[in-house]
Coordinates of C-alpha atoms in Angstrom, one line a residue:
M1 CA 13.3 4.7 -28.5
D2 CA 16.3 4.5 -26.1
E3 CA 16.1 3.2 -22.6
L4 CA 15.1 5.9 -20.0
G5 CA 17.6 8.0 -18.6
S6 CA 20.6 9.4 -17.1
D7 CA 12.5 -20.2 3.5
K8 CA 9.6 -18.9 5.2
E9 CA 9.1 -20.3 8.7
R10 CA 5.8 -19.0 10.0
N11 CA 3.5 -16.9 8.0
A12 CA 0.6 -14.7 8.8
Y13 CA -2.2 -13.7 6.6
P14 CA -4.2 -10.6 7.0
M15 CA -7.1 -9.9 4.7
G16 CA -6.2 -6.7 3.0
S17 CA -8.1 -4.2 1.1
G18 CA -7.7 -0.8 -0.1
L19 CA -11.0 1.0 -0.1
G20 CA -12.7 1.4 -3.4
R21 CA -11.0 4.0 -5.5
G22 CA -12.6 7.3 -4.9
G23 CA -12.7 7.3 -1.1
G24 CA -10.0 9.8 -0.7
V25 CA -10.2 13.2 1.1
E26 CA -8.2 15.2 -1.4
G27 CA -10.3 14.5 -4.4
T28 CA -8.0 11.7 -5.7
Y29 CA -8.4 8.0 -5.9
A30 CA -9.3 7.0 -2.4
E31 CA -8.5 3.4 -2.8
R32 CA -4.8 3.6 -2.5
L33 CA -3.6 7.0 -3.7
D34 CA -2.1 7.7 -0.3
T35 CA 1.2 9.5 -0.2
R36 CA 3.4 6.6 0.2
C37 CA 6.8 8.0 0.9
L38 CA 10.4 7.0 1.0
L39 CA 11.6 7.4 4.4
P40 CA 14.5 5.8 6.0
R41 CA 13.3 6.2 9.5
I42 CA 15.8 5.6 12.2
F43 CA 15.2 4.2 15.6
K44 CA 17.4 4.8 18.6
V45 CA 18.0 1.7 20.7
G46 CA 20.7 2.5 23.2
H47 CA 23.4 3.9 20.9
S48 CA 22.2 2.1 17.8
F49 CA 19.8 3.3 15.1
V50 CA 17.7 1.6 12.5
G51 CA 16.7 3.4 9.3
S52 CA 13.6 2.9 7.2
I53 CA 12.9 3.9 3.6
D54 CA 9.2 4.4 2.9
Q55 CA 8.6 5.1 -0.9
G56 CA 5.3 6.8 -1.5
T57 CA 3.0 7.6 -4.4
T58 CA 3.7 11.4 -4.3
S59 CA 6.7 11.9 -2.1
S60 CA 9.8 10.4 -0.5
R61 CA 10.8 10.9 3.1
F62 CA 13.5 9.9 5.6
L63 CA 12.5 10.1 9.3
I64 CA 14.6 9.4 12.4
F65 CA 12.9 8.1 15.5
N66 CA 14.1 7.4 19.0
E67 CA 13.5 4.2 20.9
I68 CA 9.9 5.2 22.0
G69 CA 8.8 6.1 18.5
E70 CA 9.2 9.8 18.6
V71 CA 10.4 11.6 15.4
V72 CA 13.8 13.2 16.0
A73 CA 14.5 14.4 12.4
S74 CA 13.0 14.1 9.0
H75 CA 13.4 15.0 5.3
Q76 CA 10.8 14.9 2.6
L77 CA 10.8 15.5 -1.2
E78 CA 7.9 15.3 -3.7
F79 CA 8.6 14.0 -7.2
T80 CA 6.9 14.3 -10.5
Q81 CA 3.5 12.8 -11.3
I82 CA 3.1 12.0 -15.0
Y83 CA -0.3 11.7 -16.5
P84 CA 0.1 11.0 -20.3
Q85 CA -3.6 10.3 -20.9
P86 CA -6.8 10.2 -18.9
G87 CA -6.5 7.2 -16.5
W88 CA -2.8 6.9 -17.0
H89 CA -0.4 7.6 -14.1
E90 CA 3.4 7.2 -14.3
H91 CA 6.6 7.8 -12.4
D92 CA 10.2 8.3 -13.5
P93 CA 12.0 5.4 -11.8
L94 CA 15.3 7.2 -11.7
E95 CA 13.8 10.3 -10.1
I96 CA 12.3 8.1 -7.4
V97 CA 15.8 6.7 -6.6
E98 CA 17.3 10.2 -6.6
S99 CA 14.6 11.5 -4.2
V100 CA 15.3 8.7 -1.8
E101 CA 19.0 9.3 -1.7
K102 CA 18.5 13.0 -1.2
C103 CA 16.1 12.3 1.7
I104 CA 18.5 10.0 3.4
D105 CA 21.2 12.7 3.2
G106 CA 18.9 15.5 4.3
A107 CA 17.5 13.7 7.3
V108 CA 20.9 12.6 8.5
A109 CA 22.3 16.1 8.1
S110 CA 19.3 17.4 10.1
F111 CA 19.8 14.8 12.8
Q112 CA 23.6 15.5 13.1
A113 CA 22.9 19.3 13.3
K114 CA 21.0 18.6 16.5
G115 CA 24.1 17.1 18.0
H116 CA 23.3 13.5 17.4
R117 CA 25.7 10.9 16.1
I118 CA 24.5 8.4 13.6
D119 CA 25.4 4.7 14.3
A120 CA 23.0 3.0 11.9
K121 CA 22.8 -0.7 12.4
A122 CA 20.4 -1.3 9.5
V123 CA 17.9 0.2 7.1
G124 CA 14.3 -1.0 6.3
I125 CA 12.3 -0.2 3.2
T126 CA 8.5 0.3 2.8
N127 CA 7.0 1.3 -0.5
Q128 CA 4.0 1.9 -2.7
R129 CA 2.8 -1.5 -3.9
E130 CA 1.8 -2.7 -7.4
T131 CA 3.6 0.1 -9.2
T132 CA 5.5 -1.6 -11.9
V133 CA 9.1 -0.9 -13.2
V134 CA 10.8 -2.8 -16.0
W135 CA 14.5 -2.5 -16.9
N136 CA 17.3 -4.1 -18.9
K137 CA 19.0 -6.5 -16.5
E138 CA 22.3 -6.0 -18.4
T139 CA 22.4 -2.2 -18.2
G140 CA 20.3 -1.6 -15.2
K141 CA 18.4 1.2 -17.0
P142 CA 14.6 1.5 -17.0
L143 CA 12.8 0.7 -20.3
Y144 CA 9.7 2.8 -19.6
N145 CA 8.3 5.0 -16.8
G146 CA 7.0 3.1 -13.8
I147 CA 3.2 2.4 -14.2
V148 CA 1.6 3.5 -10.9
W149 CA -0.8 1.3 -9.0
T150 CA -3.6 3.8 -9.7
D151 CA -3.2 3.5 -13.5
T152 CA -6.3 2.1 -15.3
R153 CA -4.9 1.7 -18.9
T154 CA -5.2 -2.1 -18.5
Q155 CA -9.0 -2.1 -18.1
A156 CA -9.7 -3.7 -21.6
L157 CA -6.8 -6.2 -21.1
V158 CA -8.2 -7.3 -17.8
R159 CA -11.7 -7.8 -19.2
K160 CA -10.2 -10.1 -21.9
L161 CA -8.4 -12.1 -19.3
K162 CA -11.7 -12.6 -17.5
E163 CA -13.0 -14.4 -20.6
H164 CA -10.2 -17.0 -20.4
D165 CA -10.9 -20.4 -18.9
G166 CA -9.6 -20.8 -15.4
H167 CA -9.7 -17.2 -14.4
E168 CA -12.1 -18.0 -11.6
K169 CA -9.4 -20.1 -9.9
L170 CA -6.8 -17.5 -9.8
Q171 CA -7.9 -15.9 -6.5
S172 CA -7.7 -19.3 -4.6
L173 CA -4.0 -19.4 -5.6
C174 CA -2.8 -15.8 -5.3
G175 CA -5.5 -14.2 -3.1
L176 CA -6.3 -11.5 -5.7
P177 CA -9.1 -11.2 -8.2
L178 CA -8.4 -9.9 -11.8
S179 CA -8.5 -6.1 -11.9
T180 CA -6.4 -3.2 -13.0
Y181 CA -4.9 -3.1 -9.5
P182 CA -2.2 -5.9 -9.5
S183 CA 1.1 -5.6 -11.3
V184 CA 0.5 -8.4 -13.7
G185 CA -1.7 -6.3 -16.0
K186 CA 0.8 -3.5 -16.1
L187 CA 3.6 -5.9 -17.1
L188 CA 1.5 -7.5 -19.8
W189 CA 0.6 -4.1 -21.2
L190 CA 4.2 -3.1 -21.3
I191 CA 5.2 -6.3 -23.2
E192 CA 2.4 -5.9 -25.7
N193 CA 2.6 -2.1 -26.3
V194 CA 6.2 -0.9 -25.8
P195 CA 8.6 -2.3 -28.5
R196 CA 11.8 -2.0 -26.4
V197 CA 10.1 -3.9 -23.5
R198 CA 8.9 -6.6 -26.0
D199 CA 12.5 -6.8 -27.4
A200 CA 13.9 -7.3 -23.9
Y201 CA 11.4 -10.0 -23.2
D202 CA 12.3 -11.8 -26.5
N203 CA 16.0 -11.4 -25.8
R204 CA 15.7 -12.5 -22.2
T205 CA 17.0 -9.3 -20.8
L206 CA 13.8 -8.0 -19.2
A207 CA 13.8 -7.4 -15.5
F208 CA 10.5 -6.8 -13.6
G209 CA 10.0 -5.4 -10.2
T210 CA 7.8 -3.4 -8.0
I211 CA 9.2 -0.3 -6.3
D212 CA 10.8 -2.3 -3.4
T213 CA 12.8 -4.4 -5.9
W214 CA 13.8 -1.4 -8.0
L215 CA 15.0 0.6 -5.0
I216 CA 16.9 -2.3 -3.5
Y217 CA 18.5 -3.0 -6.9
R218 CA 19.6 0.6 -7.5
L219 CA 20.5 1.5 -3.9
N220 CA 22.9 -1.5 -4.0
G221 CA 24.6 -0.1 -7.0
A222 CA 22.5 -1.7 -9.8
T223 CA 24.6 -4.0 -12.0
A224 CA 27.6 -3.6 -9.7
R225 CA 26.0 -6.0 -7.1
N226 CA 22.8 -7.1 -8.9
V227 CA 20.8 -7.5 -5.7
F228 CA 17.4 -8.6 -7.1
V229 CA 14.9 -9.5 -4.4
T230 CA 11.4 -8.8 -3.0
D231 CA 9.4 -9.9 0.1
P232 CA 6.1 -11.7 0.3
S233 CA 4.1 -8.6 1.3
N234 CA 5.0 -7.0 -2.1
A235 CA 5.1 -10.2 -4.2
S236 CA 1.6 -11.1 -3.1
R237 CA 0.4 -8.0 -5.0
N238 CA 1.6 -9.1 -8.5
M239 CA -0.6 -12.3 -9.1
F240 CA 2.5 -14.4 -9.7
M241 CA 3.1 -15.7 -6.1
N242 CA 1.1 -18.6 -4.6
I243 CA -0.4 -17.2 -1.4
H244 CA 0.0 -20.6 0.3
T245 CA 3.7 -21.4 -0.6
L246 CA 5.0 -17.9 -0.9
Q247 CA 6.8 -18.8 -4.1
Y248 CA 6.1 -18.2 -7.8
D249 CA 3.4 -20.5 -9.2
S250 CA 3.7 -22.1 -12.6
A251 CA -0.1 -22.3 -13.0
L252 CA -0.4 -18.5 -12.5
L253 CA 2.5 -17.7 -14.9
D254 CA 1.0 -20.1 -17.5
F255 CA -2.4 -18.4 -17.2
F256 CA -0.8 -15.1 -18.1
H257 CA 1.4 -16.7 -20.8
L258 CA 4.6 -15.4 -19.1
N259 CA 7.7 -17.4 -19.6
P260 CA 9.9 -17.1 -16.4
I261 CA 13.0 -17.7 -18.6
Q262 CA 12.2 -14.5 -20.6
V263 CA 11.3 -12.2 -17.7
Y264 CA 13.7 -11.9 -14.7
L265 CA 11.6 -12.1 -11.5
P266 CA 13.0 -11.1 -8.2
A267 CA 13.7 -13.8 -5.6
I268 CA 11.1 -13.9 -2.8
I269 CA 12.8 -13.8 0.6
H270 CA 11.8 -13.1 4.2
S271 CA 10.6 -9.6 5.0
S272 CA 13.3 -9.4 7.6
D273 CA 16.7 -10.8 6.6
P274 CA 20.2 -9.8 7.9
S275 CA 22.1 -10.1 4.6
R276 CA 20.1 -10.8 1.4
F277 CA 18.8 -7.2 0.8
G278 CA 22.4 -6.0 0.5
S279 CA 23.5 -2.6 1.7
L280 CA 23.5 1.1 0.6
A281 CA 26.2 1.8 -2.0
T282 CA 26.0 5.6 -1.6
T283 CA 24.6 8.4 0.6
S284 CA 25.8 9.4 4.0
L285 CA 24.6 5.9 5.2
A286 CA 26.8 4.1 2.7
I287 CA 27.6 0.4 3.6
T288 CA 24.7 0.3 6.1
P289 CA 22.9 -3.0 5.5
I290 CA 19.3 -3.1 4.3
T291 CA 17.6 -5.8 6.4
G292 CA 13.9 -5.2 6.2
C293 CA 11.3 -4.8 3.5
L294 CA 7.5 -4.4 3.6
G295 CA 4.8 -3.0 1.3
D296 CA 3.5 0.2 2.8
Q297 CA 0.2 -1.1 4.1
S298 CA 1.7 -4.2 5.6
A299 CA 4.3 -2.0 7.3
A300 CA 1.6 0.2 8.8
L301 CA 0.0 -2.9 10.3
V302 CA 3.4 -3.9 11.8
G303 CA 3.8 -0.3 13.0
Q304 CA 0.4 -0.6 14.7
K305 CA 1.6 -3.9 16.2
G306 CA -1.4 -5.8 14.7
F307 CA 0.1 -9.2 15.4
T308 CA -3.0 -11.0 16.6
A309 CA -5.9 -12.4 14.7
G310 CA -8.9 -10.0 14.9
Q311 CA -6.8 -6.8 15.0
A312 CA -7.1 -4.3 12.2
K313 CA -5.7 -1.0 11.1
N314 CA -6.9 1.7 8.7
T315 CA -4.6 4.2 7.1
Y316 CA -6.2 7.5 6.0
G317 CA -4.0 9.3 3.6
T318 CA -4.7 10.6 0.1
G319 CA -6.3 7.1 0.0
C320 CA -7.6 4.8 2.6
F321 CA -6.4 1.3 3.4
L322 CA -7.9 -1.2 5.8
L323 CA -6.0 -4.4 6.8
Y324 CA -7.4 -7.0 9.0
N325 CA -5.4 -9.8 10.6
V326 CA -7.1 -13.1 10.0
G327 CA -4.3 -15.2 11.6
S328 CA -1.5 -17.5 10.4
D329 CA -3.4 -19.3 7.6
P330 CA -4.6 -17.7 4.4
V331 CA -8.3 -17.0 4.2
I332 CA -9.5 -16.7 0.6
S333 CA -12.3 -14.2 0.6
T334 CA -15.8 -15.1 -0.4
H335 CA -17.0 -11.5 0.1
N336 CA -15.0 -9.7 -2.6
L337 CA -11.9 -8.8 -0.6
L338 CA -8.2 -9.4 -1.2
T339 CA -6.0 -11.8 0.7
T340 CA -2.4 -10.7 1.0
V341 CA 0.8 -11.2 3.0
A342 CA 1.4 -8.8 5.9
F343 CA 4.9 -9.9 6.6
D344 CA 7.2 -12.9 6.7
F345 CA 9.6 -12.5 9.6
Q346 CA 12.0 -15.5 9.9
G347 CA 11.5 -17.0 13.3
Q348 CA 8.6 -14.7 14.1
D349 CA 4.9 -14.9 13.7
N350 CA 3.8 -13.6 10.3
F351 CA 0.5 -12.4 9.1
Q352 CA -1.2 -12.0 5.8
F353 CA -3.6 -9.2 5.7
I354 CA -5.8 -8.9 3.7
G355 CA -6.6 19.9 -1.0
D356 CA -5.4 19.0 2.6
S357 CA -7.5 16.8 4.9
S358 CA -7.4 19.4 7.7
Q359 CA -9.1 21.9 5.4
I360 CA -11.8 19.5 4.4
S361 CA -12.4 18.6 8.0
A362 CA -12.7 22.3 9.0
L363 CA -15.1 22.9 6.2
A364 CA -17.2 19.8 7.2
E365 CA -17.4 21.1 10.8
T366 CA -19.3 24.2 9.6
V367 CA -22.5 22.0 9.2
E368 CA -24.2 19.6 11.5
D369 CA -24.6 16.8 9.0
N370 CA -24.3 16.1 5.2
G371 CA -27.5 17.8 4.4
G372 CA -28.7 14.8 2.5
C373 CA -25.7 14.6 0.2
V374 CA -23.8 11.3 -0.5
F375 CA -20.5 11.5 -2.4
V376 CA -19.3 8.2 -4.0
T377 CA -15.7 9.2 -4.7
A378 CA -15.0 6.6 -7.4
F379 CA -12.6 8.7 -9.4
S380 CA -11.0 5.5 -10.9
G381 CA -13.7 3.0 -10.2
L382 CA -14.5 1.2 -7.0
F383 CA -12.3 -1.6 -5.7
A384 CA -13.0 -3.9 -2.7
P385 CA -15.6 -5.0 -1.8
Y386 CA -17.5 -3.6 -4.8
W387 CA -15.2 -4.1 -7.8
I388 CA -17.0 -1.8 -10.1
D389 CA -14.5 -0.6 -12.7
D390 CA -17.0 1.5 -14.6
A391 CA -18.1 3.6 -11.6
R392 CA -17.1 7.2 -11.4
G393 CA -17.3 10.0 -8.8
T394 CA -21.0 10.7 -8.1
I395 CA -22.6 13.3 -5.8
L396 CA -26.2 12.6 -5.0
G397 CA -28.8 14.5 -3.0
I398 CA -27.8 18.1 -4.0
T399 CA -30.5 20.7 -3.4
T400 CA -30.7 24.5 -3.1
Y401 CA -30.0 23.9 0.6
T402 CA -26.6 22.3 -0.1
K403 CA -23.5 24.2 1.0
R404 CA -19.8 23.5 0.6
G405 CA -19.7 22.1 4.1
H406 CA -22.2 19.5 3.2
I407 CA -20.1 18.3 0.3
A408 CA -17.0 18.3 2.5
R409 CA -18.8 16.3 5.1
A410 CA -20.0 13.8 2.5
T411 CA -16.4 13.4 1.3
L412 CA -15.2 12.4 4.8
E413 CA -18.2 10.1 5.3
A414 CA -17.4 8.3 2.0
T415 CA -14.1 7.0 3.4
C416 CA -15.9 5.9 6.6
F417 CA -18.6 4.1 4.6
Q418 CA -16.1 2.3 2.5
T419 CA -14.2 1.3 5.7
K420 CA -17.5 -0.2 7.1
A421 CA -18.1 -2.1 3.8
I422 CA -14.7 -3.6 4.0
L423 CA -14.9 -4.4 7.7
D424 CA -18.2 -6.2 7.3
S425 CA -16.8 -8.4 4.6
M426 CA -13.6 -9.1 6.5
E427 CA -15.6 -10.2 9.6
R428 CA -17.8 -12.5 7.5
D429 CA -14.7 -14.1 5.9
S430 CA -12.5 -14.3 9.0
G431 CA -15.0 -15.3 11.6
H432 CA -13.4 -12.7 14.0
K433 CA -15.4 -9.8 15.4
L434 CA -13.3 -6.6 15.4
K435 CA -13.3 -5.0 18.9
E436 CA -11.3 -1.9 18.0
L437 CA -9.9 -0.2 14.9
A438 CA -6.3 1.2 15.0
V439 CA -5.9 4.2 12.6
D440 CA -3.2 6.3 11.1
G441 CA -2.5 8.6 8.1
G442 CA -3.2 12.2 7.5
M443 CA -7.0 12.1 7.6
C444 CA -7.0 10.7 11.1
N445 CA -5.9 14.1 12.4
S446 CA -9.5 15.1 11.9
E447 CA -11.4 14.6 15.1
L448 CA -14.7 14.8 13.1
A449 CA -13.6 12.1 10.7
M450 CA -12.5 9.7 13.4
Q451 CA -15.7 10.2 15.4
T452 CA -17.7 9.7 12.3
Q453 CA -15.8 6.5 11.6
A454 CA -16.5 5.2 15.1
D455 CA -20.2 6.0 14.7
I456 CA -20.5 4.3 11.4
I457 CA -18.7 1.1 12.3
C458 CA -20.2 1.1 15.8
I459 CA -16.8 0.2 17.5
P460 CA -14.1 2.3 19.1
V461 CA -11.4 3.9 16.9
N462 CA -7.9 4.0 18.4
R463 CA -5.5 6.8 17.2
P464 CA -1.8 6.8 18.3
I465 CA 0.0 10.1 19.1
M466 CA 2.8 9.3 16.6
R467 CA 1.2 8.3 13.3
E468 CA 4.2 7.4 11.2
T469 CA 3.4 3.8 11.6
T470 CA 4.3 2.7 8.1
A471 CA 7.9 3.6 8.4
L472 CA 7.9 2.3 12.0
G473 CA 6.9 -1.1 10.7
A474 CA 9.7 -1.1 8.2
A475 CA 12.2 -0.2 10.9
I476 CA 10.9 -2.9 13.1
A477 CA 11.4 -5.4 10.3
A478 CA 15.0 -4.2 9.8
G479 CA 15.7 -4.2 13.6
L480 CA 14.5 -7.7 14.1
A481 CA 16.9 -9.0 11.5
V482 CA 20.0 -7.6 13.3
G483 CA 19.0 -8.2 16.9
V484 CA 18.0 -4.7 17.8
W485 CA 14.8 -6.3 19.0
S486 CA 14.7 -10.0 19.6
S487 CA 11.0 -10.6 19.1
V488 CA 7.8 -8.7 18.3
Q489 CA 7.1 -8.7 22.1
D490 CA 10.1 -6.3 22.4
V491 CA 8.4 -3.6 20.4
E492 CA 5.0 -3.7 22.1
H493 CA 5.9 -0.7 24.3
I494 CA 6.7 1.5 21.3
N495 CA 4.2 4.3 20.5
T496 CA 1.7 3.3 23.1
E497 CA 1.5 6.5 25.2
G498 CA -1.0 9.3 24.4
R499 CA -3.4 7.3 22.3
T500 CA -6.9 8.7 21.7
T501 CA -10.0 6.5 21.6
F502 CA -13.1 7.6 19.8
A503 CA -16.2 5.7 21.1
P504 CA -19.4 5.4 19.1
T505 CA -22.1 7.9 19.9
M506 CA -24.7 6.9 17.2
T507 CA -27.2 4.1 17.5
K508 CA -26.4 1.0 15.4
D509 CA -29.9 1.3 13.8
K510 CA -29.2 4.8 12.5
A511 CA -25.7 3.9 11.4
E512 CA -26.7 0.9 9.4
S513 CA -30.4 1.2 8.4
I514 CA -30.3 4.9 7.5
M515 CA -26.8 6.2 6.7
F516 CA -25.1 3.1 5.3
A517 CA -28.2 2.0 3.4
L518 CA -28.2 5.3 1.7
W519 CA -24.5 4.9 0.8
E520 CA -25.1 1.5 -0.7
R521 CA -27.9 2.9 -2.8
A522 CA -25.6 5.7 -4.0
V523 CA -22.9 3.1 -4.9
N524 CA -25.3 1.3 -7.2
L525 CA -26.2 4.6 -8.9
S526 CA -22.5 5.3 -9.6
R527 CA -22.2 2.4 -12.0
G528 CA -21.8 2.5 -15.8
W529 CA -20.3 5.9 -16.4
T530 CA -17.4 4.7 -18.6
N531 CA -19.5 2.5 -20.9

């Protein structure tokens, strides 16, 4: 078949974790199938603007913000979701790039129609993580569709890897356990099963990248400039990078039998850099430098200004992702969580972190409780902290009394229960007691969901008035690189007005001994459905 189509300084380590797949509100994967979008978001600082591209799982957007974090203009496009077989999920890499470019032009046109003048100093990028793209480094053309982070085709391959000597040492090096989640399994599958990918590997023309690398490469003009880089927040999700050195590790590559001479790996650079990400080659922002790059969940943590150990954020979208700042040194989890890089800002503190939601919320509000129903939304298995790859979506406790509202309420509660499971593990690993949970994402629009979350975790939940924190984080990374802001302290005032705090109203005994205990029982009953 032919190819497809037309110096770190200071690091910070959050303990990161997407919730187990199946915690979503829209009946999708709930671990990370959030709508990660491409959005060059633009921040006004005086007469300067900073853009931010946020590439998502289902759509691409470009938003423009003013200096206090208000959205001034935006543009969004959905792109094709490809499901060749059950459990397989793919994207057309070229369609993703095209959608980003159209969103940039659309948002700028909207912004200018309102009488504003664009003077963009820089653009930042935030993106869906783990999604794997391979291309021919000589032609710049993709060799296969991108394999999306939700894809589970590597399940058998991962189980074989777990039989190899030394697999138990991997997490201490890269922060991740073996699962279908990281990029490594997707790359190995492509080399083993797609002849043109294998040929490129054998001929030393195979380029590998996650969506950030692919976008930066193509937006710079592909082979014309050959800008081939990534940042630690994205590289820490592929299992090739040492979590302590922030560089590729020969022991990890050797374990996976990958020869770095045969596969072209992107250079790992600071998340905020004034020159090494290149610049836009086309669109209405052509020649604007790209100066910041963060994986979407890390960007959301930055957007929430989670710069201090013991702070955490949870993003509720089509999926749900909780990141907890454990400080400036990596903490390798002993409670089944992931350790990953939040960001690596040169000269700044860096941390390693580990249907429509409104309709579901309205339906859930028609009943007083879940009516005895528990919904384990494990549509593609459960990830952290359970790591049950043969679990599937399971609804328990249905009786003749059960109404649609009870199922809707159980769906919302599933995300909240998974959040609690993650938080409990994070607190045990980090030694820090969380005092408050910052939240964002579509589901946090639900007053019921946020109150339920506060009740189940028994701590306050803090919701900002402007919830586009993922793109805000990418713009902050870009702005720091070019001096729009001189330090993280300069952005502390952004998006602080109008926050809503949800205080717990349930007793801790009821939250833990009754509700959460029932959830844990249901999780155990969801095992074994794919064997």
